């Protein structure tokens, strides 16, 4: 048997290498990492409940390395190959996000590990969007974009070889794995040299800034890398003092004692110098890359998610326009009012089947294994202190939030309207496979923890 490097280990190495590269490319990212580290330390020091919960779930060990990135690819072939590249690192496409209702001509998935043990080794994820060129109604421009995309190769020859080898042989040995990390990183690197003239860039840009970003460069540069904070309000408030200007409103649910899903905020994209093909030096500029932070909370069941969606929609409907600088305070008020309906108590969230949980046999429960009169129902065991539970952390993204993040770094004025119905099938065809259903993954993890807990307590089932 050849000895292969575990894909989880390759992912952990790749995530570190990506972070080091991005720190060099975008120094503000390094500043943000420091700030997030400080805030996380102080939260854990001052709120022992939070530190204890993170200890139960093991998240305390993954917190410092936790981050997600985002890329945008231009063709079906690029997407399909990216999926094969991520598979080498044990990352699968999870979830489907249609961003066209929000005026962004892409649809997306998130590549990530799917099993809780793999997530524990490295929770690194990449939000990956495919440009929908078919939505460009200007035919000559669409053809220009297609020609440019057909000419580029975003993977190194060696990366492609190693992907093939992984598929053929079932894994990569140590030296190939090292090589793979270096080679795969090239696809995500920033290129200062554009592949278009300044006039072509302007045409693409005038159609949609996003189209220029995808089409005018040699590859799908990573456009942000996002660390996870335990207190996004604290980081948002501390950003200006570090010379970082955050977007006006935090996306997602309002502040809660027990966070749910995902809250996110970003700082504006940087203006970067680029060289167009008709220019000697880097006289042009392009804004694409930005910084973002996120706070993750409980993964919600379909029932919890429906409640979240309803409360978010009514909060947004109560505003005159999109949440922005000018109505930020009013938006916060609306969110606060509406979300009062969502119980902020873990016991309630569990009993009402609003979130997914992980269950643990306690010392007390283990000690009582052989007692005939101990409770055997899940609720009974919880009440007796034999079973402890913690929410399962949300590992995915939110379409309305993602649209807000896109818009803030594409300029708030970039509201376009696209016709076009459901396109998940088209996305699957481009990807070369189906995306996984994130809710099924959470349900599986919850079920595994229930079975494990039952076995430890010597019970046949736990329900
Ligand atoms: C992706 C924006 C979405 C998130 O965290 O929701 C995203 C992009 O701008 O390419 O990263
Ligand atoms: Ni993001």
XYZ file of C-alpha atoms and ligand atoms in Angstrom:
475
model
C 0.000 0.000 0.000
C 1.437 3.415 -0.897
C 1.204 5.834 1.947
C -0.996 8.759 1.093
C -1.227 12.045 2.933
C -4.687 12.429 4.456
C -6.728 14.926 2.358
C -7.651 16.738 5.587
C -3.965 17.340 6.195
C -3.463 18.621 2.638
C -6.374 21.022 3.174
C -4.924 22.264 6.469
C -1.580 22.934 4.769
C -3.217 24.608 1.795
C -5.311 26.847 4.036
C -2.158 27.979 5.864
C -0.300 28.595 2.611
C -3.235 30.579 1.231
C -3.382 32.707 4.361
C 0.359 33.435 4.174
C 0.064 34.414 0.530
C -2.930 36.672 1.157
C -1.170 38.359 4.079
C 1.604 39.365 1.714
C -0.749 40.431 -1.047
C -3.205 42.328 1.180
C -1.495 43.582 4.369
C -4.815 44.780 5.824
C -5.822 41.117 6.036
C -2.939 40.596 8.453
C -4.151 43.544 10.540
C -7.641 42.060 10.599
C -6.318 38.652 11.684
C -4.562 40.304 14.609
C -7.659 42.209 15.640
C -9.811 39.072 15.454
C -7.233 37.159 17.514
C -7.292 39.847 20.218
C -11.076 39.986 20.361
C -11.355 36.177 20.505
C -8.868 36.040 23.384
C -10.760 38.624 25.363
C -14.141 36.968 24.731
C -12.804 33.670 26.039
C -11.225 35.338 29.056
C -14.321 37.340 29.951
C -17.077 34.909 29.022
C -16.156 31.500 30.427
C -19.513 30.072 29.229
C -18.477 30.630 25.632
C -15.016 29.137 26.211
C -16.608 26.086 27.870
C -19.057 25.553 25.011
C -16.195 25.722 22.492
C -14.348 23.165 24.572
C -17.260 20.733 24.491
C -17.509 20.883 20.718
C -13.768 21.065 20.057
C -14.189 24.330 18.140
C -11.697 25.922 20.512
C -8.964 24.017 18.666
C -10.020 25.011 15.178
C -10.939 28.640 15.867
C -7.555 30.200 15.098
C -7.162 28.438 11.777
C -10.770 28.869 10.725
C -11.341 30.883 7.576
C -13.166 30.929 4.289
C -12.170 32.387 0.949
C -14.018 33.225 -2.246
C -13.292 32.942 -5.949
C -15.256 33.547 -9.153
C -14.675 31.403 -12.215
C -15.686 32.073 -15.809
C -16.547 28.753 -17.454
C -18.068 25.363 -16.805
C -14.701 23.741 -17.521
C -13.003 25.924 -14.904
C -15.660 25.066 -12.343
C -15.453 21.327 -13.040
C -11.668 21.341 -12.709
C -11.759 23.446 -9.548
C -14.087 20.793 -8.099
C -11.497 18.114 -8.900
C -8.738 20.250 -7.383
C -10.703 20.758 -4.168
C -11.486 17.034 -4.029
C -7.753 16.351 -3.594
C -8.111 18.261 -0.308
C -11.284 16.477 0.767
C -13.556 19.397 -0.151
C -16.938 18.794 -1.740
C -19.491 21.229 -3.163
C -22.176 21.886 -0.550
C -25.289 23.944 -1.189
C -26.483 26.014 -4.139
C -26.727 29.800 -4.034
C -28.459 31.760 -6.782
C -27.316 35.377 -6.596
C -29.194 36.683 -9.645
C -32.270 37.843 -7.682
C -29.870 40.233 -5.934
C -28.517 41.555 -9.224
C -25.256 39.617 -9.274
C -24.920 37.462 -12.433
C -23.475 34.355 -10.774
C -24.531 31.164 -9.062
C -22.389 29.516 -6.449
C -21.568 26.665 -4.138
C -19.228 26.260 -1.168
C -16.435 23.701 -1.254
C -15.774 22.303 2.201
C -15.137 19.173 4.251
C -18.359 17.384 5.151
C -17.658 15.128 8.122
C -17.375 16.654 11.612
C -13.998 14.996 12.185
C -12.610 16.412 8.948
C -14.047 19.824 9.767
C -12.274 19.608 13.096
C -8.911 19.087 11.350
C -9.519 21.990 8.992
C -12.776 23.885 8.482
C -11.365 25.766 5.457
C -14.057 26.535 2.856
C -14.197 28.371 -0.450
C -17.309 30.138 -1.718
C -17.073 29.538 -5.460
C -19.129 31.435 -8.010
C -19.647 30.757 -11.692
C -20.220 33.772 -13.922
C -23.427 33.482 -15.958
C -22.311 34.930 -19.266
C -25.637 33.992 -20.831
C -27.166 36.839 -18.844
C -25.114 39.473 -20.704
C -27.456 40.841 -23.327
C -24.727 42.665 -25.287
C -23.731 40.001 -27.871
C -20.337 41.393 -29.013
C -19.292 41.859 -25.393
C -20.429 38.349 -24.496
C -18.351 37.006 -27.378
C -15.312 38.979 -26.242
C -15.706 37.520 -22.766
C -16.100 34.001 -24.153
C -13.005 34.331 -26.332
C -10.889 35.642 -23.464
C -12.034 32.881 -21.140
C -11.464 30.195 -23.775
C -7.860 31.357 -24.144
C -6.820 31.153 -20.534
C -5.617 28.192 -18.497
C -6.039 28.856 -14.775
C -4.276 25.670 -13.615
C -0.588 24.848 -13.874
C 0.312 21.772 -15.917
C 1.772 20.158 -12.801
C -1.382 20.822 -10.767
C -3.428 19.076 -13.461
C -1.033 16.113 -13.436
C -1.303 15.782 -9.681
C -5.108 15.974 -9.787
C -5.054 13.138 -12.347
C -2.714 11.116 -10.170
C -4.915 11.613 -7.117
C -7.911 10.352 -9.097
C -6.050 7.435 -10.655
C -4.166 6.230 -7.600
C -6.512 7.323 -4.847
C -4.227 9.833 -3.137
C -0.928 11.711 -3.092
C 2.278 10.772 -1.295
C 4.190 13.247 0.840
C 6.298 14.857 -1.863
C 3.373 15.047 -4.318
C 1.191 16.556 -1.602
C 3.763 19.260 -0.953
C 4.027 19.923 -4.649
C 0.255 20.035 -4.956
C -0.100 22.754 -2.318
C 2.449 24.941 -4.108
C 0.957 24.316 -7.544
C -2.685 24.691 -6.510
C -1.888 28.016 -4.846
C -0.902 29.442 -8.247
C -4.529 29.362 -9.407
C -5.523 31.733 -6.585
C -2.675 34.213 -6.909
C -3.227 37.842 -7.845
C -1.984 38.892 -11.295
C -1.166 42.507 -11.864
C -1.105 42.043 -15.654
C -4.564 42.078 -17.173
C -5.308 40.073 -20.317
C -7.245 42.918 -21.965
C -6.646 46.437 -23.234
C -7.826 49.349 -21.141
C -10.686 49.906 -23.583
C -11.852 46.292 -23.369
C -11.603 46.452 -19.601
C -13.806 49.533 -19.617
C -16.435 47.791 -21.744
C -16.515 44.742 -19.500
C -16.556 46.922 -16.420
C -19.401 49.080 -17.709
C -21.503 45.955 -18.197
C -20.840 44.841 -14.613
C -17.752 45.265 -12.426
C -17.924 41.591 -11.613
C -17.615 40.630 -15.288
C -14.359 42.592 -15.608
C -13.075 40.933 -12.459
C -13.719 37.438 -13.783
C -12.818 37.913 -17.424
C -9.928 40.404 -17.585
C -7.331 38.484 -15.575
C -5.262 35.332 -15.861
C -6.959 33.510 -13.047
C -9.624 33.524 -10.330
C -7.597 35.391 -7.702
C -8.815 34.779 -4.186
C -10.856 37.923 -3.475
C -11.072 37.679 0.313
C -10.132 35.426 3.191
C -12.308 35.574 6.262
C -11.331 34.749 9.839
C -13.968 33.688 12.373
C -14.594 35.907 15.376
C -16.506 35.212 18.566
C -17.820 38.792 18.723
C -18.405 40.478 15.395
C -19.890 43.603 16.986
C -16.637 44.163 18.898
C -14.514 43.690 15.766
C -16.775 45.944 13.687
C -16.494 48.674 16.346
C -12.710 48.317 16.614
C -11.986 48.302 12.867
C -11.824 52.092 12.264
C -9.128 52.554 14.930
C -7.002 50.071 12.952
C -7.479 52.057 9.758
C -10.088 49.671 8.355
C -13.484 50.960 7.222
C -16.231 48.345 7.532
C -19.413 48.218 5.460
C -22.419 49.926 6.995
C -24.367 46.950 8.309
C -23.530 43.469 9.538
C -25.243 40.872 7.337
C -27.350 38.113 8.840
C -29.242 37.861 12.131
C -28.946 40.498 14.878
C -26.800 40.151 18.005
C -27.994 37.342 20.279
C -26.859 35.532 23.402
C -26.873 32.289 21.404
C -25.756 33.115 17.851
C -27.496 31.437 14.925
C -26.264 30.837 11.383
C -23.792 33.436 10.244
C -23.106 37.135 10.741
C -20.670 38.847 8.389
C -19.150 42.210 7.701
C -16.488 43.285 5.232
C -14.234 46.220 4.499
C -14.315 47.925 1.144
C -12.370 46.546 -1.792
C -8.926 48.000 -2.371
C -7.969 49.955 -5.471
C -5.086 48.062 -6.987
C -2.753 48.991 -9.810
C -2.962 46.812 -12.875
C -1.309 46.844 -16.300
C -3.538 46.534 -19.351
C -2.105 45.016 -22.521
C -1.850 48.404 -24.246
C 0.126 49.952 -21.392
C 3.804 49.845 -20.519
C 3.416 49.981 -16.763
C 0.728 49.500 -14.141
C -1.295 52.590 -14.972
C -4.735 51.080 -14.609
C -6.630 50.214 -11.482
C -9.091 47.540 -10.459
C -11.040 46.995 -7.272
C -11.709 43.415 -6.395
C -10.122 42.267 -3.222
C -11.449 43.000 0.208
C -11.495 41.756 3.772
C -14.307 40.138 5.695
C -14.990 38.705 9.142
C -17.645 36.293 10.233
C -19.253 35.022 13.417
C -20.737 31.554 13.220
C -23.655 30.252 15.260
C -26.057 27.333 15.361
C -27.002 25.446 12.192
C -30.789 25.665 11.831
C -33.211 22.904 10.905
C -35.594 23.497 7.972
C -38.106 24.821 10.522
C -35.558 27.162 12.108
C -34.361 28.314 8.718
C -37.891 29.090 7.564
C -38.366 31.206 10.686
C -35.040 32.976 10.070
C -35.935 33.702 6.442
C -39.339 35.056 7.395
C -37.956 37.337 10.114
C -35.156 38.594 7.877
C -37.539 39.290 5.015
C -40.032 41.173 7.133
C -37.198 43.232 8.650
C -35.921 44.132 5.192
C -39.382 44.778 3.777
C -39.979 47.287 6.553
C -37.114 49.395 5.177
C -37.594 51.810 2.302
C -34.588 50.485 0.316
C -31.673 48.111 0.712
C -29.867 48.265 4.056
C -27.133 50.907 3.691
C -25.282 53.680 5.501
C -28.312 55.957 5.512
C -30.802 53.540 7.089
C -28.433 51.352 9.138
C -29.888 52.383 12.515
C -33.441 51.802 11.342
C -32.474 48.396 9.925
C -30.954 47.361 13.265
C -34.160 48.400 15.022
C -36.261 46.348 12.608
C -34.038 43.296 13.020
C -34.155 43.628 16.799
C -37.949 43.906 16.841
C -38.640 41.046 14.467
C -36.053 38.611 15.766
C -37.471 38.832 19.289
C -39.725 36.034 18.003
C -36.744 33.663 17.611
C -36.099 32.028 21.028
C -32.663 32.932 22.360
C -32.408 29.921 24.638
C -30.739 26.639 23.677
C -33.287 24.474 25.490
C -36.133 26.210 23.667
C -34.339 26.024 20.349
C -33.893 22.298 20.889
C -37.396 21.539 22.087
C -38.921 23.541 19.256
C -36.684 21.767 16.721
C -35.163 25.010 15.451
C -31.487 24.001 15.442
C -29.229 20.949 15.134
C -27.296 19.781 18.177
C -24.453 17.601 19.278
C -24.930 15.421 22.351
C -22.382 14.340 24.956
C -22.562 11.757 27.741
C -21.529 13.510 30.967
C -19.484 12.046 33.855
C -22.698 11.851 35.804
C -24.407 9.969 32.986
C -21.536 7.506 32.645
C -21.490 6.908 36.410
C -25.221 6.112 36.331
C -24.952 3.623 33.440
C -25.885 0.663 35.572
C -28.624 2.248 37.644
C -31.965 0.653 36.916
C -33.982 3.755 37.719
C -32.130 6.239 35.534
C -34.063 8.132 32.867
C -33.830 6.752 29.326
C -35.494 9.395 27.198
C -33.265 12.101 25.751
C -35.145 14.876 27.523
C -35.083 12.902 30.769
C -31.330 12.340 30.511
C -30.769 16.022 29.746
C -32.907 17.074 32.726
C -30.988 14.680 34.976
C -27.623 16.029 33.773
C -26.635 12.743 32.143
C -26.477 14.256 28.681
C -25.105 17.637 27.699
C -25.872 19.304 24.374
C -24.333 22.059 22.285
C -25.553 23.512 18.990
C -23.909 22.304 15.794
C -22.032 25.158 14.224
C -23.262 26.416 10.840
C -20.622 25.586 8.241
C -22.261 27.212 5.209
C -23.287 30.566 3.757
C -26.435 32.654 3.342
C -27.574 33.900 -0.059
C -28.946 37.271 1.090
C -25.774 37.922 3.091
C -23.536 36.830 0.220
C -25.383 39.225 -2.071
C -24.790 42.021 0.459
C -21.085 41.176 0.575
C -20.854 41.136 -3.238
C -22.677 44.435 -3.481
C -20.610 46.221 -0.877
C -17.417 45.470 -2.727
C -18.867 45.990 -6.190
C -20.252 49.375 -5.186
C -23.698 49.781 -3.659
C -25.010 51.237 -6.898
C -24.419 48.041 -8.862
C -28.041 46.878 -8.773
C -28.840 45.081 -11.979
C -31.877 43.028 -12.845
C -31.627 39.666 -14.488
C -34.355 37.495 -15.853
C -33.968 33.747 -15.619
C -35.521 31.026 -13.576
C -34.074 28.265 -11.505
C -30.695 27.165 -12.767
C -29.479 24.579 -10.300
C -29.548 21.912 -13.019
C -27.359 24.047 -15.249
C -24.982 24.540 -12.340
C -24.795 20.794 -11.772
C -24.072 20.210 -15.455
C -21.228 22.751 -15.339
C -19.865 21.285 -12.120
C -20.027 17.737 -13.448
C -21.884 16.491 -10.385
C -24.599 17.529 -7.925
C -23.979 19.668 -4.886
C -24.606 18.097 -1.489
C -27.552 19.128 0.648
C -26.183 20.874 3.733
C -29.243 20.033 5.839
C -28.680 16.312 5.295
C -25.074 16.748 6.454
C -26.149 18.435 9.715
C -28.798 15.792 10.320
C -26.158 13.072 9.800
C -23.746 14.659 12.249
C -26.500 15.075 14.826
C -27.528 11.438 14.361
C -23.942 10.202 14.747
C -23.616 12.129 17.981
C -26.889 10.676 19.291
C -25.781 7.136 18.428
C -22.380 7.668 20.008
C -23.968 9.109 23.129
C -26.418 6.200 23.381
C -23.580 3.671 23.045
C -21.593 5.343 25.806
C -24.587 5.291 28.094
C -25.389 1.695 27.207
C -28.721 2.524 25.604
C -30.008 1.065 22.355
C -31.406 4.348 21.039
C -31.684 7.922 22.166
C -34.680 9.915 21.076
C -18.320 36.087 -2.679
C -19.253 36.818 -1.769
C -19.935 35.870 -0.790
C -19.737 35.312 1.682
O -18.993 35.199 2.670
O -20.966 35.287 1.769
C -19.109 35.504 0.374
C -17.588 36.974 -3.633
O -17.576 38.202 -3.467
O -16.961 36.403 -4.550
O -17.922 35.361 0.342
Ni -17.045 35.698 2.264
